[in-house]
Amino acid sequence: MEPVTYDPIGVVESPFSKPEEVPRPSDEFVDATGTVHLKPEYEAGLKGLEEFSHVVLVSHLHEVAETRLRVTPIASRGEVGIFATSGTVRPNPIGTSVVELVELSGTELTVSNLDLADGTPILDIKPYAPKMTDLDDLEIGWMGD
């Protein structure tokens, strides 16, 4: 397979200066507000986004220095594979964060529930709009224990 390369569309301004300062995933939202600064050439792509309450930030976790295929999450029964978690030590350190869109002004998005460190490159932004309508069969594995 050929390598894949992306150019970030923007960067995060966050109250967390290092990844270690970002609270670990839990049942509660991260109580932090920050700003996503997009490059000016992407402003036209934001049209209509203000109609959504939440967005998904796709990021490059640029400060992740290691990769592990097995991890022991805090809430798990024990060791699980990295692909069964949202952990950062992945072969490709790509993050997805669902954040609340507080304000959109020009190329700046003010967001809350931010779980990214300051300076994190943003690869994409998507509106948060769940596609499944019937969640009766939803299973969340060890996360539901």
PDB file of C-alpha atoms in Angstrom:
ATOM      1  CA  MET A   1       0.000   0.000   0.000  1.00  0.00           C
ATOM      2  CA  GLU A   2       1.063   3.547  -0.698  1.00  0.00           C
ATOM      3  CA  PRO A   3       1.547   5.950   2.234  1.00  0.00           C
ATOM      4  CA  VAL A   4      -1.239   8.456   2.799  1.00  0.00           C
ATOM      5  CA  THR A   5      -0.436  12.115   3.422  1.00  0.00           C
ATOM      6  CA  TYR A   6      -2.779  14.865   4.568  1.00  0.00           C
ATOM      7  CA  ASP A   7      -2.313  18.606   5.006  1.00  0.00           C
ATOM      8  CA  PRO A   8      -3.986  19.931   8.150  1.00  0.00           C
ATOM      9  CA  ILE A   9      -6.835  22.379   7.558  1.00  0.00           C
ATOM     10  CA  GLY A  10      -6.334  24.051  10.917  1.00  0.00           C
ATOM     11  CA  VAL A  11      -5.090  23.817  14.476  1.00  0.00           C
ATOM     12  CA  VAL A  12      -6.584  23.641  17.969  1.00  0.00           C
ATOM     13  CA  GLU A  13      -6.105  26.264  20.660  1.00  0.00           C
ATOM     14  CA  SER A  14      -6.730  24.403  23.901  1.00  0.00           C
ATOM     15  CA  PRO A  15      -6.330  24.948  27.649  1.00  0.00           C
ATOM     16  CA  PHE A  16      -4.338  21.691  27.739  1.00  0.00           C
ATOM     17  CA  SER A  17      -0.702  22.366  26.874  1.00  0.00           C
ATOM     18  CA  LYS A  18       0.261  18.654  26.779  1.00  0.00           C
ATOM     19  CA  PRO A  19      -1.677  15.478  25.934  1.00  0.00           C
ATOM     20  CA  GLU A  20      -1.151  14.187  29.490  1.00  0.00           C
ATOM     21  CA  GLU A  21      -3.262  17.094  30.783  1.00  0.00           C
ATOM     22  CA  VAL A  22      -6.328  16.052  28.760  1.00  0.00           C
ATOM     23  CA  PRO A  23      -8.777  14.125  30.998  1.00  0.00           C
ATOM     24  CA  ARG A  24      -9.166  10.438  30.140  1.00  0.00           C
ATOM     25  CA  PRO A  25     -12.425   9.278  28.535  1.00  0.00           C
ATOM     26  CA  SER A  26     -15.241   8.655  30.981  1.00  0.00           C
ATOM     27  CA  ASP A  27     -18.989   8.851  31.254  1.00  0.00           C
ATOM     28  CA  GLU A  28     -18.804  12.642  31.517  1.00  0.00           C
ATOM     29  CA  PHE A  29     -17.821  15.261  28.971  1.00  0.00           C
ATOM     30  CA  VAL A  30     -14.509  17.047  29.294  1.00  0.00           C
ATOM     31  CA  ASP A  31     -15.208  20.478  30.774  1.00  0.00           C
ATOM     32  CA  ALA A  32     -12.953  22.526  28.497  1.00  0.00           C
ATOM     33  CA  THR A  33     -13.534  25.169  25.856  1.00  0.00           C
ATOM     34  CA  GLY A  34     -11.171  26.021  23.037  1.00  0.00           C
ATOM     35  CA  THR A  35     -10.919  27.281  19.491  1.00  0.00           C
ATOM     36  CA  VAL A  36     -10.324  25.584  16.176  1.00  0.00           C
ATOM     37  CA  HIS A  37      -8.484  27.965  13.853  1.00  0.00           C
ATOM     38  CA  LEU A  38      -8.928  26.999  10.196  1.00  0.00           C
ATOM     39  CA  LYS A  39      -6.782  28.199   7.330  1.00  0.00           C
ATOM     40  CA  PRO A  40      -8.556  31.048   5.494  1.00  0.00           C
ATOM     41  CA  GLU A  41      -8.922  29.036   2.276  1.00  0.00           C
ATOM     42  CA  TYR A  42     -11.388  26.682   4.028  1.00  0.00           C
ATOM     43  CA  GLU A  43     -13.905  29.318   5.171  1.00  0.00           C
ATOM     44  CA  ALA A  44     -16.344  28.569   2.313  1.00  0.00           C
ATOM     45  CA  GLY A  45     -16.482  24.952   3.497  1.00  0.00           C
ATOM     46  CA  LEU A  46     -18.030  26.031   6.807  1.00  0.00           C
ATOM     47  CA  LYS A  47     -21.277  27.304   5.273  1.00  0.00           C
ATOM     48  CA  GLY A  48     -24.215  25.629   7.029  1.00  0.00           C
ATOM     49  CA  LEU A  49     -22.140  24.152   9.869  1.00  0.00           C
ATOM     50  CA  GLU A  50     -23.571  26.707  12.318  1.00  0.00           C
ATOM     51  CA  GLU A  51     -26.888  24.838  12.095  1.00  0.00           C
ATOM     52  CA  PHE A  52     -25.402  21.875  13.984  1.00  0.00           C
ATOM     53  CA  SER A  53     -25.043  21.698  17.765  1.00  0.00           C
ATOM     54  CA  HIS A  54     -22.072  19.315  17.645  1.00  0.00           C
ATOM     55  CA  VAL A  55     -19.235  18.564  15.250  1.00  0.00           C
ATOM     56  CA  VAL A  56     -16.654  15.823  14.877  1.00  0.00           C
ATOM     57  CA  LEU A  57     -13.038  16.967  14.802  1.00  0.00           C
ATOM     58  CA  VAL A  58     -10.729  14.562  12.986  1.00  0.00           C
ATOM     59  CA  SER A  59      -7.237  15.229  14.231  1.00  0.00           C
ATOM     60  CA  HIS A  60      -3.649  14.097  13.960  1.00  0.00           C
ATOM     61  CA  LEU A  61      -2.429  13.288  17.465  1.00  0.00           C
ATOM     62  CA  HIS A  62       0.961  14.771  16.690  1.00  0.00           C
ATOM     63  CA  GLU A  63       2.531  14.237  20.100  1.00  0.00           C
ATOM     64  CA  VAL A  64       1.926  10.483  20.286  1.00  0.00           C
ATOM     65  CA  ALA A  65       5.365   8.907  20.269  1.00  0.00           C
ATOM     66  CA  GLU A  66       4.565   5.228  20.707  1.00  0.00           C
ATOM     67  CA  THR A  67       2.359   2.513  19.275  1.00  0.00           C
ATOM     68  CA  ARG A  68       0.892  -0.406  21.197  1.00  0.00           C
ATOM     69  CA  LEU A  69      -1.488  -3.047  19.935  1.00  0.00           C
ATOM     70  CA  ARG A  70      -2.585  -4.131  23.441  1.00  0.00           C
ATOM     71  CA  VAL A  71      -3.638  -1.733  26.198  1.00  0.00           C
ATOM     72  CA  THR A  72      -5.416  -1.883  29.547  1.00  0.00           C
ATOM     73  CA  PRO A  73      -8.040   0.882  29.670  1.00  0.00           C
ATOM     74  CA  ILE A  74      -9.042   2.169  33.093  1.00  0.00           C
ATOM     75  CA  ALA A  75     -12.652   0.948  32.824  1.00  0.00           C
ATOM     76  CA  SER A  76     -11.951  -2.399  31.143  1.00  0.00           C
ATOM     77  CA  ARG A  77     -11.884  -5.950  32.475  1.00  0.00           C
ATOM     78  CA  GLY A  78      -8.257  -6.204  31.438  1.00  0.00           C
ATOM     79  CA  GLU A  79      -6.113  -6.056  28.343  1.00  0.00           C
ATOM     80  CA  VAL A  80      -7.792  -5.338  25.002  1.00  0.00           C
ATOM     81  CA  GLY A  81      -6.592  -4.517  21.513  1.00  0.00           C
ATOM     82  CA  ILE A  82      -5.976  -0.873  20.653  1.00  0.00           C
ATOM     83  CA  PHE A  83      -8.673  -1.049  17.952  1.00  0.00           C
ATOM     84  CA  ALA A  84     -11.235  -1.885  20.682  1.00  0.00           C
ATOM     85  CA  THR A  85     -10.468   1.459  22.348  1.00  0.00           C
ATOM     86  CA  SER A  86     -10.307   5.143  21.591  1.00  0.00           C
ATOM     87  CA  GLY A  87      -6.750   5.206  22.940  1.00  0.00           C
ATOM     88  CA  THR A  88      -4.100   7.363  21.329  1.00  0.00           C
ATOM     89  CA  VAL A  89      -1.206   4.886  20.950  1.00  0.00           C
ATOM     90  CA  ARG A  90      -2.477   3.669  17.577  1.00  0.00           C
ATOM     91  CA  PRO A  91      -0.497   2.737  14.446  1.00  0.00           C
ATOM     92  CA  ASN A  92      -1.938   5.889  12.844  1.00  0.00           C
ATOM     93  CA  PRO A  93      -2.510   8.478  15.588  1.00  0.00           C
ATOM     94  CA  ILE A  94      -5.791   9.808  14.251  1.00  0.00           C
ATOM     95  CA  GLY A  95      -8.255  11.198  16.761  1.00  0.00           C
ATOM     96  CA  THR A  96     -11.985  11.810  16.541  1.00  0.00           C
ATOM     97  CA  SER A  97     -13.634  14.160  19.014  1.00  0.00           C
ATOM     98  CA  VAL A  98     -17.311  15.001  19.280  1.00  0.00           C
ATOM     99  CA  VAL A  99     -17.463  18.570  20.558  1.00  0.00           C
ATOM    100  CA  GLU A 100     -20.229  21.097  21.040  1.00  0.00           C
ATOM    101  CA  LEU A 101     -20.137  23.954  18.547  1.00  0.00           C
ATOM    102  CA  VAL A 102     -20.550  27.076  20.692  1.00  0.00           C
ATOM    103  CA  GLU A 103     -19.850  29.690  18.014  1.00  0.00           C
ATOM    104  CA  LEU A 104     -18.694  29.935  14.432  1.00  0.00           C
ATOM    105  CA  SER A 105     -17.094  33.202  13.379  1.00  0.00           C
ATOM    106  CA  GLY A 106     -15.193  33.388  10.107  1.00  0.00           C
ATOM    107  CA  THR A 107     -12.666  30.572  10.265  1.00  0.00           C
ATOM    108  CA  GLU A 108     -12.792  30.169  14.040  1.00  0.00           C
ATOM    109  CA  LEU A 109     -14.923  27.574  15.769  1.00  0.00           C
ATOM    110  CA  THR A 110     -15.381  27.947  19.505  1.00  0.00           C
ATOM    111  CA  VAL A 111     -16.049  24.480  20.898  1.00  0.00           C
ATOM    112  CA  SER A 112     -16.720  22.956  24.305  1.00  0.00           C
ATOM    113  CA  ASN A 113     -16.087  19.439  25.597  1.00  0.00           C
ATOM    114  CA  LEU A 114     -12.684  19.735  23.917  1.00  0.00           C
ATOM    115  CA  ASP A 115     -10.395  16.759  24.546  1.00  0.00           C
ATOM    116  CA  LEU A 116      -7.375  17.761  22.451  1.00  0.00           C
ATOM    117  CA  ALA A 117      -4.063  19.346  23.408  1.00  0.00           C
ATOM    118  CA  ASP A 118      -3.018  22.807  22.270  1.00  0.00           C
ATOM    119  CA  GLY A 119      -1.507  22.790  18.791  1.00  0.00           C
ATOM    120  CA  THR A 120      -3.219  19.588  17.626  1.00  0.00           C
ATOM    121  CA  PRO A 121      -3.552  19.642  13.815  1.00  0.00           C
ATOM    122  CA  ILE A 122      -7.103  19.284  12.484  1.00  0.00           C
ATOM    123  CA  LEU A 123      -7.508  17.118   9.374  1.00  0.00           C
ATOM    124  CA  ASP A 124     -11.268  17.438   8.892  1.00  0.00           C
ATOM    125  CA  ILE A 125     -14.493  18.669  10.461  1.00  0.00           C
ATOM    126  CA  LYS A 126     -17.795  16.876  10.062  1.00  0.00           C
ATOM    127  CA  PRO A 127     -21.250  17.658  11.426  1.00  0.00           C
ATOM    128  CA  TYR A 128     -22.275  15.240  14.150  1.00  0.00           C
ATOM    129  CA  ALA A 129     -25.356  13.579  12.745  1.00  0.00           C
ATOM    130  CA  PRO A 130     -25.789   9.944  13.812  1.00  0.00           C
ATOM    131  CA  LYS A 131     -26.738   7.766  10.858  1.00  0.00           C
ATOM    132  CA  MET A 132     -28.241   4.865  12.811  1.00  0.00           C
ATOM    133  CA  THR A 133     -31.890   5.243  13.676  1.00  0.00           C
ATOM    134  CA  ASP A 134     -32.380   1.955  15.528  1.00  0.00           C
ATOM    135  CA  LEU A 135     -29.919   1.637  18.378  1.00  0.00           C
ATOM    136  CA  ASP A 136     -31.667  -1.276  20.102  1.00  0.00           C
ATOM    137  CA  ASP A 137     -28.933  -3.640  18.897  1.00  0.00           C
ATOM    138  CA  LEU A 138     -26.060  -1.318  19.839  1.00  0.00           C
ATOM    139  CA  GLU A 139     -23.389  -3.080  21.864  1.00  0.00           C
ATOM    140  CA  ILE A 140     -20.390  -1.221  23.277  1.00  0.00           C
ATOM    141  CA  GLY A 141     -18.340  -4.206  24.379  1.00  0.00           C
ATOM    142  CA  TRP A 142     -16.203  -3.836  27.496  1.00  0.00           C
ATOM    143  CA  MET A 143     -17.112  -0.132  27.673  1.00  0.00           C
ATOM    144  CA  GLY A 144     -20.598  -1.075  28.815  1.00  0.00           C
ATOM    145  CA  ASP A 145     -19.402  -2.992  31.899  1.00  0.00           C
TER     146      ASP A 145
END
